[in-house]
Short mmCIF file of C-alpha atoms and ligand atoms in Angstrom, two decimals:
data_model
loop_
_atom_site.label_atom_id
_atom_site.label_comp_id
_atom_site.label_asym_id
_atom_site.label_seq_id
_atom_site.Cartn_x
_atom_site.Cartn_y
_atom_site.Cartn_z
CA UNK A 1040 6.23 -12.13 30.19
CA UNK A 1041 9.42 -13.61 28.84
CA UNK A 1042 11.45 -11.41 26.53
CA UNK A 1043 11.18 -12.16 22.86
CA UNK A 1044 14.15 -13.13 20.75
CA UNK A 1045 16.30 -10.40 19.26
CA UNK A 1046 14.52 -10.82 15.95
CA UNK A 1047 11.49 -9.21 17.54
CA UNK A 1048 12.84 -5.87 16.41
CA UNK A 1049 13.27 -5.03 12.78
CA UNK A 1050 16.89 -4.63 11.74
CA UNK A 1051 18.10 -1.85 9.50
CA UNK A 1052 17.25 -3.56 6.28
CA UNK A 1053 17.90 -3.06 2.63
CA UNK A 1054 15.79 -0.25 1.12
CA UNK A 1055 14.52 -2.91 -1.26
CA UNK A 1056 12.51 -4.18 1.72
CA UNK A 1057 11.55 -0.76 3.12
CA UNK A 1058 8.16 -1.97 4.40
CA UNK A 1059 9.44 -4.84 6.50
CA UNK A 1060 8.13 -8.38 6.66
CA UNK A 1061 5.03 -9.91 8.18
CA UNK A 1062 3.32 -13.22 8.76
CA UNK A 1063 -0.26 -14.07 9.44
CA UNK A 1064 -3.21 -16.44 9.49
CA UNK A 1065 -1.39 -19.31 11.26
CA UNK A 1066 -2.56 -22.86 10.62
CA UNK A 1067 -1.36 -26.01 12.39
CA UNK A 1068 0.83 -26.83 9.37
CA UNK A 1069 1.60 -23.45 7.89
CA UNK A 1070 1.53 -19.68 7.84
CA UNK A 1071 1.27 -16.84 5.35
CA UNK A 1072 4.40 -14.74 4.76
CA UNK A 1073 4.31 -11.16 3.46
CA UNK A 1074 6.69 -8.52 2.23
CA UNK A 1075 6.90 -5.78 -0.32
CA UNK A 1076 9.72 -5.24 -2.76
CA UNK A 1077 10.29 -3.06 -5.78
CA UNK A 1078 12.39 -5.17 -8.12
CA UNK A 1079 11.89 -7.30 -11.16
CA UNK A 1080 14.31 -9.86 -9.71
CA UNK A 1081 13.09 -13.20 -8.47
CA UNK A 1082 12.36 -13.17 -4.74
CA UNK A 1083 13.65 -16.10 -2.75
CA UNK A 1084 12.15 -16.95 0.63
CA UNK A 1085 13.36 -19.21 3.41
CA UNK A 1086 11.76 -20.61 6.56
CA UNK A 1087 14.03 -21.98 9.28
CA UNK A 1088 13.79 -23.49 12.73
CA UNK A 1089 16.44 -21.10 14.05
CA UNK A 1090 17.07 -17.40 13.69
CA UNK A 1091 20.49 -17.95 12.12
CA UNK A 1092 18.93 -20.01 9.31
CA UNK A 1093 21.14 -23.04 9.90
CA UNK A 1094 18.12 -25.33 9.72
CA UNK A 1095 16.12 -24.13 6.72
CA UNK A 1096 13.03 -26.33 6.41
CA UNK A 1097 11.17 -24.67 3.52
CA UNK A 1098 12.24 -22.34 0.71
CA UNK A 1099 11.00 -21.19 -2.64
CA UNK A 1100 10.93 -18.47 -5.27
CA UNK A 1101 8.24 -15.96 -6.12
CA UNK A 1102 7.87 -12.61 -7.92
CA UNK A 1103 6.31 -9.24 -7.22
CA UNK A 1104 4.24 -7.28 -9.70
CA UNK A 1105 2.81 -3.80 -10.04
CA UNK A 1106 -0.66 -5.36 -10.32
CA UNK A 1107 -0.44 -6.08 -6.56
CA UNK A 1108 1.53 -2.95 -5.72
CA UNK A 1109 4.70 -5.06 -5.46
CA UNK A 1110 3.44 -6.82 -2.36
CA UNK A 1111 4.26 -10.51 -2.01
CA UNK A 1112 2.43 -13.27 -0.19
CA UNK A 1113 3.78 -16.78 0.23
CA UNK A 1114 1.64 -19.61 1.55
CA UNK A 1115 3.91 -22.01 3.46
CA UNK A 1116 2.69 -25.53 4.31
CA UNK A 1117 4.28 -28.65 5.71
CA UNK A 1118 5.34 -27.06 9.02
CA UNK A 1119 4.90 -28.51 12.50
CA UNK A 1120 2.06 -27.31 14.75
CA UNK A 1121 2.65 -25.00 17.71
CA UNK A 1122 6.21 -24.32 16.58
CA UNK A 1123 8.28 -21.16 16.15
CA UNK A 1124 9.92 -20.43 12.81
CA UNK A 1125 12.04 -17.65 11.38
CA UNK A 1126 11.75 -16.38 7.80
CA UNK A 1127 13.38 -13.92 5.42
CA UNK A 1128 13.32 -12.88 1.78
CA UNK A 1129 16.12 -12.15 -0.70
CA UNK A 1130 16.00 -10.23 -3.98
CA UNK A 1131 19.31 -10.15 -5.79
CA UNK A 1132 21.83 -9.06 -3.14
CA UNK A 1133 19.22 -7.51 -0.90
CA UNK A 1134 18.12 -9.37 2.23
CA UNK A 1135 14.96 -8.55 4.18
CA UNK A 1136 14.73 -8.20 7.93
CA UNK A 1137 14.26 -11.54 9.69
CA UNK A 1138 10.73 -12.30 10.81
CA UNK A 1139 9.61 -14.71 13.50
CA UNK A 1140 6.32 -16.55 13.45
CA UNK A 1141 4.51 -19.49 15.03
CA UNK A 1142 2.16 -22.12 13.71
CA UNK A 1143 -1.19 -22.71 15.40
CA UNK A 1144 -1.40 -25.60 17.76
CA UNK A 1145 -2.33 -27.06 21.03
CA UNK A 1146 -0.32 -26.24 24.12
CA UNK A 1147 -1.60 -25.90 27.67
CA UNK A 1148 -2.02 -22.16 27.20
CA UNK A 1149 -2.33 -19.56 24.48
CA UNK A 1150 -1.15 -15.97 24.63
CA UNK A 1151 -2.35 -13.37 22.18
CA UNK A 1152 -1.75 -9.67 21.75
CA UNK A 1153 -4.87 -7.66 20.98
CA UNK A 1154 -4.92 -4.25 19.30
CA UNK A 1155 -7.15 -1.82 17.44
CA UNK A 1156 -7.48 1.78 16.29
CA UNK A 1157 -3.96 2.85 15.36
CA UNK A 1158 -4.35 6.34 13.98
CA UNK A 1159 -1.01 7.62 12.65
CA UNK A 1160 -1.61 11.38 13.10
CA UNK A 1161 -2.99 10.86 16.62
CA UNK A 1162 0.26 9.52 18.03
CA UNK A 1163 3.08 7.02 18.00
CA UNK A 1164 2.74 3.26 18.15
CA UNK A 1165 4.79 2.43 21.26
CA UNK A 1166 2.08 -0.07 22.21
CA UNK A 1167 2.91 -2.14 19.13
CA UNK A 1168 6.58 -2.11 20.14
CA UNK A 1169 5.57 -3.34 23.59
CA UNK A 1170 3.59 -6.24 22.08
CA UNK A 1171 6.56 -7.06 19.85
CA UNK A 1172 8.60 -7.70 23.02
CA UNK A 1173 6.06 -10.08 24.58
CA UNK A 1174 6.05 -13.86 24.24
CA UNK A 1175 2.89 -14.41 22.18
CA UNK A 1176 1.35 -17.02 19.93
CA UNK A 1177 -0.08 -14.34 17.62
CA UNK A 1178 -1.50 -10.82 17.59
CA UNK A 1179 -5.21 -10.35 16.98
CA UNK A 1180 -5.92 -7.04 15.22
CA UNK A 1181 -9.53 -5.92 15.50
CA UNK A 1182 -9.47 -3.18 12.91
CA UNK A 1183 -8.72 0.45 12.20
CA UNK A 1184 -5.18 -0.68 11.37
CA UNK A 1185 -5.08 2.42 9.17
CA UNK A 1186 -7.28 5.51 9.11
CA UNK A 1187 -8.58 6.86 5.82
CA UNK A 1188 -9.13 10.40 7.16
CA UNK A 1189 -6.87 13.16 8.49
CA UNK A 1190 -7.66 13.46 12.21
CA UNK A 1191 -4.73 14.31 14.49
CA UNK A 1192 -1.72 16.59 14.69
CA UNK A 1193 1.20 14.54 16.04
CA UNK A 1194 2.51 13.51 12.60
CA UNK A 1195 1.12 13.94 9.08
CA UNK A 1196 -0.73 11.30 7.09
CA UNK A 1197 0.24 10.39 3.53
CA UNK A 1198 -1.38 11.18 1.19
CA UNK A 1199 -2.33 14.56 2.68
CA UNK A 1200 -5.99 14.05 1.86
CA UNK A 1201 -8.71 11.54 2.68
CA UNK A 1202 -8.24 8.19 0.91
CA UNK A 1203 -10.68 7.57 -1.92
CA UNK A 1204 -8.81 5.88 -4.77
CA UNK A 1205 -6.76 2.69 -4.93
CA UNK A 1206 -3.58 4.78 -5.09
CA UNK A 1207 -4.65 6.67 -1.96
CA UNK A 1208 -5.29 3.53 0.07
CA UNK A 1209 -2.05 1.91 -1.15
CA UNK A 1210 -0.05 5.00 -0.17
CA UNK A 1211 -1.68 5.07 3.29
CA UNK A 1212 -0.96 1.38 3.93
CA UNK A 1213 2.61 1.88 2.73
CA UNK A 1214 3.10 4.75 5.16
CA UNK A 1215 1.97 2.66 8.15
CA UNK A 1216 4.36 -0.13 7.16
CA UNK A 1217 7.32 2.30 7.39
CA UNK A 1218 6.72 2.81 11.14
CA UNK A 1219 9.38 1.08 13.23
CA UNK A 1220 6.88 -0.20 15.78
CA UNK A 1221 4.61 -1.59 13.06
CA UNK A 1222 7.62 -3.33 11.51
CA UNK A 1223 8.78 -4.68 14.89
CA UNK A 1224 5.31 -6.04 15.68
CA UNK A 1225 4.99 -7.85 12.37
CA UNK A 1226 8.57 -9.16 12.54
CA UNK A 1227 7.92 -10.61 16.00
CA UNK A 1228 4.50 -12.29 15.70
CA UNK A 1229 2.02 -13.68 13.25
CA UNK A 1230 -1.02 -11.41 12.95
CA UNK A 1231 -4.66 -12.46 12.69
CA UNK A 1232 -6.44 -9.37 11.42
CA UNK A 1233 -9.87 -8.23 10.48
CA UNK A 1234 -10.88 -4.76 9.43
CA UNK A 1235 -13.29 -2.19 10.75
CA UNK A 1236 -14.61 0.96 9.15
CA UNK A 1237 -11.53 3.16 8.85
CA UNK A 1238 -9.77 0.80 6.46
CA UNK A 1239 -12.46 2.09 4.05
CA UNK A 1240 -14.45 5.04 5.49
CA UNK A 1241 -16.09 6.07 8.76
CA UNK A 1242 -19.02 3.85 9.81
CA UNK A 1243 -18.92 2.05 6.46
CA UNK A 1244 -21.15 -0.74 5.20
CA UNK A 1245 -21.62 -2.54 1.90
CA UNK A 1246 -23.95 0.27 0.84
CA UNK A 1247 -22.07 3.41 1.87
CA UNK A 1248 -20.54 5.61 4.55
CA UNK A 1249 -21.80 8.85 6.08
CA UNK A 1250 -18.38 10.28 5.17
CA UNK A 1251 -18.67 9.32 1.51
CA UNK A 1252 -20.14 11.78 -0.99
CA UNK A 1253 -20.94 10.08 -4.31
CA UNK A 1254 -21.32 13.49 -5.99
CA UNK A 1255 -17.66 14.37 -5.47
CA UNK A 1256 -16.04 11.02 -4.64
CA UNK A 1257 -17.72 8.70 -7.12
CA UNK A 1258 -19.63 5.48 -6.54
CA UNK A 1259 -19.21 3.93 -3.06
CA UNK A 1260 -18.76 0.51 -4.63
CA UNK A 1261 -15.58 1.65 -6.39
CA UNK A 1262 -14.16 3.15 -3.21
CA UNK A 1263 -14.93 0.05 -1.14
CA UNK A 1264 -13.37 -2.13 -3.85
CA UNK A 1265 -10.23 0.05 -3.79
CA UNK A 1266 -10.00 -0.11 0.00
CA UNK A 1267 -10.52 -3.88 -0.07
CA UNK A 1268 -7.89 -4.44 -2.75
CA UNK A 1269 -5.28 -2.36 -0.92
CA UNK A 1270 -6.07 -4.15 2.35
CA UNK A 1271 -5.58 -7.59 0.83
CA UNK A 1272 -2.38 -6.45 -0.88
CA UNK A 1273 -0.80 -4.90 2.21
CA UNK A 1274 -2.01 -7.07 5.10
CA UNK A 1275 -0.79 -10.58 6.00
CA UNK A 1276 -4.22 -12.12 5.48
CA UNK A 1277 -5.10 -15.02 3.23
CA UNK A 1278 -6.98 -14.10 0.03
CA UNK A 1279 -10.75 -14.45 0.06
CA UNK A 1280 -12.99 -13.60 2.97
CA UNK A 1281 -11.95 -11.77 6.13
CA UNK A 1282 -14.43 -13.75 8.23
CA UNK A 1283 -12.60 -16.96 8.96
CA UNK A 1284 -11.89 -19.44 11.72
CA UNK A 1285 -8.59 -20.47 13.33
CA UNK A 1286 -8.20 -23.58 15.46
CA UNK A 1287 -5.75 -23.87 18.33
CA UNK A 1288 -6.16 -27.51 19.16
CA UNK A 1289 -8.77 -28.44 21.73
CA UNK A 1290 -8.16 -25.30 23.75
CA UNK A 1291 -9.60 -22.54 21.59
CA UNK A 1292 -11.20 -21.71 18.29
CA UNK A 1293 -10.97 -18.10 17.10
CA UNK A 1294 -13.53 -16.81 14.63
CA UNK A 1295 -12.75 -13.45 13.07
CA UNK A 1296 -15.77 -11.47 11.86
CA UNK A 1297 -16.06 -9.01 8.97
CA UNK A 1298 -18.69 -6.52 10.12
CA UNK A 1299 -18.32 -4.13 7.16
CA UNK A 1300 -18.30 -6.02 3.86
CA UNK A 1301 -21.74 -7.65 4.22
CA UNK A 1302 -23.40 -5.02 6.40
CA UNK A 1303 -26.65 -3.48 5.13
CA UNK A 1304 -29.36 -1.44 6.89
CA UNK A 1305 -30.72 -4.61 8.50
CA UNK A 1306 -27.83 -7.03 8.96
CA UNK A 1307 -24.34 -6.55 10.39
CA UNK A 1308 -23.16 -10.05 9.40
CA UNK A 1309 -24.99 -11.02 6.23
CA UNK A 1310 -26.75 -14.37 6.08
CA UNK A 1311 -23.80 -16.54 5.08
CA UNK A 1312 -21.44 -15.18 7.75
CA UNK A 1313 -24.18 -15.40 10.38
CA UNK A 1314 -24.86 -19.04 9.54
CA UNK A 1315 -21.16 -19.90 9.66
CA UNK A 1316 -20.67 -18.13 12.99
CA UNK A 1317 -23.63 -19.83 14.62
CA UNK A 1318 -22.54 -23.23 13.29
CA UNK A 1319 -19.04 -22.75 14.71
CA UNK A 1320 -20.24 -21.47 18.08
CA UNK A 1321 -22.67 -24.35 18.50
CA UNK A 1322 -20.82 -27.32 16.98
CA UNK A 1323 -17.09 -26.65 17.35
CA UNK A 1324 -15.61 -28.81 20.10
CA UNK A 1325 -12.93 -26.46 21.46
CA UNK A 1326 -13.09 -25.53 25.14
CA UNK A 1327 -13.23 -21.79 24.36
CA UNK A 1328 -14.88 -19.94 21.49
CA UNK A 1329 -13.10 -16.65 20.88
CA UNK A 1330 -14.70 -14.17 18.49
CA UNK A 1331 -12.72 -11.32 16.91
CA UNK A 1332 -15.45 -8.73 16.73
CA UNK A 1333 -14.68 -5.22 15.51
CA UNK A 1334 -17.62 -3.41 17.23
CA UNK A 1335 -19.29 -3.87 20.63
CA UNK A 1336 -21.90 -6.64 20.86
CA UNK A 1337 -23.16 -5.81 24.35
CA UNK A 1338 -26.18 -3.50 24.42
CA UNK A 1339 -25.12 -0.07 25.58
CA UNK A 1340 -27.13 2.87 26.87
CA UNK A 1341 -25.11 6.09 26.64
CA UNK A 1342 -25.61 8.63 29.44
CA UNK A 1343 -26.90 12.04 28.36
CA UNK A 1344 -23.80 13.89 27.20
CA UNK A 1345 -23.57 17.03 25.10
CA UNK A 1346 -23.08 16.12 21.44
CA UNK A 1347 -23.39 12.37 21.95
CA UNK A 1348 -26.36 10.26 20.82
CA UNK A 1349 -27.75 7.95 23.51
CA UNK A 1350 -27.04 4.83 21.53
CA UNK A 1351 -24.51 3.82 18.90
CA UNK A 1352 -26.27 2.14 15.97
CA UNK A 1353 -22.90 1.49 14.30
CA UNK A 1354 -22.41 -1.21 16.96
CA UNK A 1355 -24.47 -4.41 17.25
CA UNK A 1356 -27.13 -2.22 18.93
CA UNK A 1357 -28.13 -1.21 15.40
CA UNK A 1358 -28.72 -4.87 14.46
CA UNK A 1359 -30.80 -6.50 17.21
CA UNK A 1360 -32.03 -9.36 15.01
CA UNK A 1361 -28.51 -10.58 14.20
CA UNK A 1362 -27.43 -10.17 17.82
CA UNK A 1363 -30.44 -12.09 19.12
CA UNK A 1364 -29.87 -14.98 16.73
CA UNK A 1365 -26.19 -15.25 17.67
CA UNK A 1366 -26.69 -14.93 21.44
CA UNK A 1367 -29.69 -17.30 21.51
CA UNK A 1368 -27.65 -19.92 19.69
CA UNK A 1369 -25.18 -20.02 22.59
CA UNK A 1370 -27.66 -21.76 24.89
CA UNK A 1371 -25.99 -22.41 28.22
CA UNK A 1372 -22.50 -23.14 26.88
CA UNK A 1373 -20.92 -20.09 28.52
CA UNK A 1374 -17.60 -20.55 26.74
CA UNK A 1375 -17.79 -17.67 24.26
CA UNK A 1376 -15.58 -14.59 24.61
CA UNK A 1377 -15.99 -11.63 22.28
CA UNK A 1378 -12.80 -9.62 21.68
CA UNK A 1379 -13.76 -6.14 20.56
CA UNK A 1380 -12.19 -2.88 19.38
CA UNK A 1381 -13.56 0.27 17.74
CA UNK A 1382 -14.59 2.48 20.62
CA UNK A 1383 -11.21 3.73 21.87
CA UNK A 1384 -11.82 2.72 25.48
CA UNK A 1385 -11.50 -0.29 27.80
CA UNK A 1386 -14.48 -2.45 28.81
CA UNK A 1387 -15.28 -5.78 30.48
CA UNK A 1388 -18.87 -6.81 29.83
CA UNK A 1389 -21.05 -9.77 30.74
CA UNK A 1390 -23.06 -9.99 27.51
CA UNK A 1391 -26.71 -10.31 28.55
CA UNK A 1392 -29.61 -12.16 26.97
CA UNK A 1393 -32.91 -11.87 28.82
CA UNK A 1394 -31.05 -10.40 31.79
CA UNK A 1395 -28.65 -13.33 32.12
CA UNK A 1396 -24.98 -13.36 31.05
CA UNK A 1397 -24.45 -15.70 28.10
CA UNK A 1398 -20.93 -14.66 27.04
CA UNK A 1399 -18.22 -12.21 28.01
CA UNK A 1400 -16.85 -9.32 26.03
CA UNK A 1401 -13.48 -7.64 26.48
CA UNK A 1402 -12.82 -4.40 24.61
CA UNK A 1403 -9.27 -3.26 23.87
CA UNK A 1404 -8.71 0.50 23.89
CA UNK A 1405 -7.29 2.44 20.96
CA UNK A 1406 -3.59 2.41 20.32
CA UNK A 1407 -3.69 6.15 19.58
CA UNK A 1408 -7.11 7.27 18.30
CA UNK A 1409 -8.62 10.03 20.38
CA UNK A 1410 -10.91 9.04 23.19
CA UNK A 1411 -13.07 10.62 25.79
CA UNK A 1412 -10.79 13.04 27.61
CA UNK A 1413 -9.26 14.17 24.33
CA UNK A 1414 -12.61 14.70 22.65
CA UNK A 1415 -13.80 16.67 25.67
CA UNK A 1416 -10.41 18.42 25.97
CA UNK A 1417 -10.18 17.70 29.69
CA UNK A 1418 -7.29 16.11 31.62
CA UNK A 1419 -7.41 12.30 31.87
CA UNK A 1420 -9.09 10.75 34.92
CA UNK A 1421 -11.18 13.88 35.68
CA UNK A 1422 -14.53 14.34 33.94
CA UNK A 1423 -14.43 10.76 32.71
CA UNK A 1424 -14.77 9.26 36.18
CA UNK A 1425 -18.34 10.42 36.57
CA UNK A 1426 -19.26 9.34 33.04
CA UNK A 1427 -17.80 5.90 33.65
CA UNK A 1428 -19.97 5.59 36.77
CA UNK A 1429 -22.99 6.67 34.72
CA UNK A 1430 -22.24 4.02 32.08
CA UNK A 1431 -22.10 1.32 34.75
CA UNK A 1432 -25.29 2.53 36.43
CA UNK A 1433 -27.16 2.50 33.13
CA UNK A 1434 -25.63 -0.81 32.00
CA UNK A 1435 -25.28 -3.25 34.90
CA UNK A 1436 -23.65 -5.82 32.60
CA UNK A 1437 -20.68 -3.45 32.18
CA UNK A 1438 -18.31 -4.57 34.92
CA UNK A 1439 -15.43 -2.28 34.01
CA UNK A 1440 -15.02 0.78 31.82
CA UNK A 1441 -12.08 3.18 31.43
CA UNK A 1442 -12.56 5.95 28.89
CA UNK A 1443 -9.23 7.78 28.81
CA UNK A 1444 -6.21 5.55 28.27
CA UNK A 1445 -4.53 4.24 25.13
CA UNK A 1446 -2.67 1.02 24.67
CA UNK A 1447 -2.92 -2.65 23.83
CA UNK A 1448 -4.18 -5.81 25.49
CA UNK A 1449 -3.01 -9.35 26.03
CA UNK A 1450 -5.19 -12.42 26.26
CA UNK A 1451 -4.13 -15.60 28.06
CA UNK A 1452 -6.23 -18.70 27.50
CA UNK A 1453 -6.00 -21.83 29.64
CA UNK A 1454 -8.49 -24.64 30.21
CA UNK A 1455 -9.74 -22.98 33.39
CA UNK A 1456 -9.91 -19.31 32.47
CA UNK A 1457 -9.47 -16.56 29.94
CA UNK A 1458 -7.56 -13.58 31.25
CA UNK A 1459 -7.59 -10.18 29.57
CA UNK A 1460 -5.06 -7.48 30.50
CA UNK A 1461 -4.99 -3.83 29.46
CA UNK A 1462 -1.52 -2.29 29.06
CA UNK A 1463 -1.54 1.51 28.87
CA UNK A 1464 0.79 3.85 27.03
CA UNK A 1465 2.04 6.67 29.28
CA UNK A 1466 2.22 9.24 26.45
CA UNK A 1467 0.97 8.46 22.97
CA UNK A 1468 2.91 11.44 21.57
CA UNK A 1469 6.19 9.77 22.60
CA UNK A 1470 7.47 7.02 20.28
CA UNK A 1471 9.48 5.61 23.19
CA UNK A 1472 6.70 5.92 25.76
CA UNK A 1473 6.58 3.56 28.71
CA UNK A 1474 3.83 0.95 28.51
CA UNK A 1475 2.58 -0.89 31.59
CA UNK A 1476 -0.13 -3.28 32.65
CA UNK A 1477 -2.96 -1.33 34.24
CA UNK A 1478 -5.99 -3.64 34.62
CA UNK A 1479 -6.63 -7.39 34.55
CA UNK A 1480 -9.88 -9.32 34.37
CA UNK A 1481 -10.65 -12.98 33.99
CA UNK A 1482 -13.52 -15.24 32.99
CA UNK A 1483 -13.64 -18.69 34.48
CA UNK A 1484 -14.83 -21.44 32.18
CA UNK A 1485 -18.56 -22.08 32.15
CA UNK A 1486 -19.48 -18.83 33.94
CA UNK A 1487 -19.75 -15.99 31.36
CA UNK A 1488 -18.79 -13.72 34.26
CA UNK A 1489 -15.96 -11.23 34.50
CA UNK A 1490 -13.91 -10.75 37.62
CA UNK A 1491 -11.07 -8.34 38.40
CA UNK A 1492 -7.67 -9.86 38.99
CA UNK A 1493 -5.52 -7.79 41.37
CA UNK A 1494 -2.32 -6.52 39.77
FE1 FE2 B 2611 -11.18 3.43 15.61
#
């Protein structure tokens, strides 16, 4: 892909803006800007059509406060659709790094980055740096942007204990936003993010987490509220609900799901989110319906493996009623593509209903979080090969699975097809690791099938 502008990398910036800048939630006429600053001074912001800020088109003044951990969000409107802009903040004499963003709109194609499962102690985020250098409309983040726990040995988490309180979650988010690859990614592209479990606690729901102990850690509701508050403070997402819909002209509509906040024992979506999703999938007129979906929707039988259960009820498999209602609503449209994270491995699935494919699902692998070979402590591309074959034998709708590699994905949407590429990091312990495209699949419109594209 074409190289991004020089602003795709964060410059050495004033320590006043130590956590970089970000943009997110693009609309046809606007975008959300984010930064964090510790100062009582007024914060001026500017949006320009050029990276040298000769043509400033919007500007304003805002303030930061301790009540929001000194994070700042600015809602910019009145911009042109499908257009690149540059933005920066000033506080007194301090100037932030320059960020680049793009409004939503309708071109002949859309290009997105896709990422999930960035565990700081498990490795470095070279995959984010790679996405920062690509020519993209936006980056879709499918969750586990932070991890609340302490798994991994490459570099230490802050705080040095599991996150439970608001201060803990704020400190953890702040640490991630000091990473140069995180800063470069946000400075280069607007992000459209939803969360998964590790922004609160492992396998979380509205009613608890198996890793939460109320006896020692207090009520789950307080912890979830703390995690939620810190997420909304530190992420470039609009206030309110995380399940929301973005329109890219007639080409694509992207619905992001929140599969944690409304989850109970019986529903993964909650009634209101389920109704909204089904309404969008069945009435929206865009050629493609993309769904940002933090956990796998395809049914999955797990081969008998030591220490592994034979199903994963944290995925949609634990919620067959919701899944049935959503998949049945699709009818024979065959224009829905689920974009999924969570399981630290790469998959291309033809989502079945009654034995027939009704949608496709592409799963991005983890940026760094441990996966199969690491959990088994075996070299990559050894023991996993047989297990991958077992997965495909047990699940004929799984057309591709790779259990070992880390990295990011890109998604290219045109009228005729959706193409999903996996780009793998050579060594997640190396902050300057090479990253290269490893696999490509595509779905032609009106088929709900996946097909390998030769490299
Ligand atoms: Fe994860």
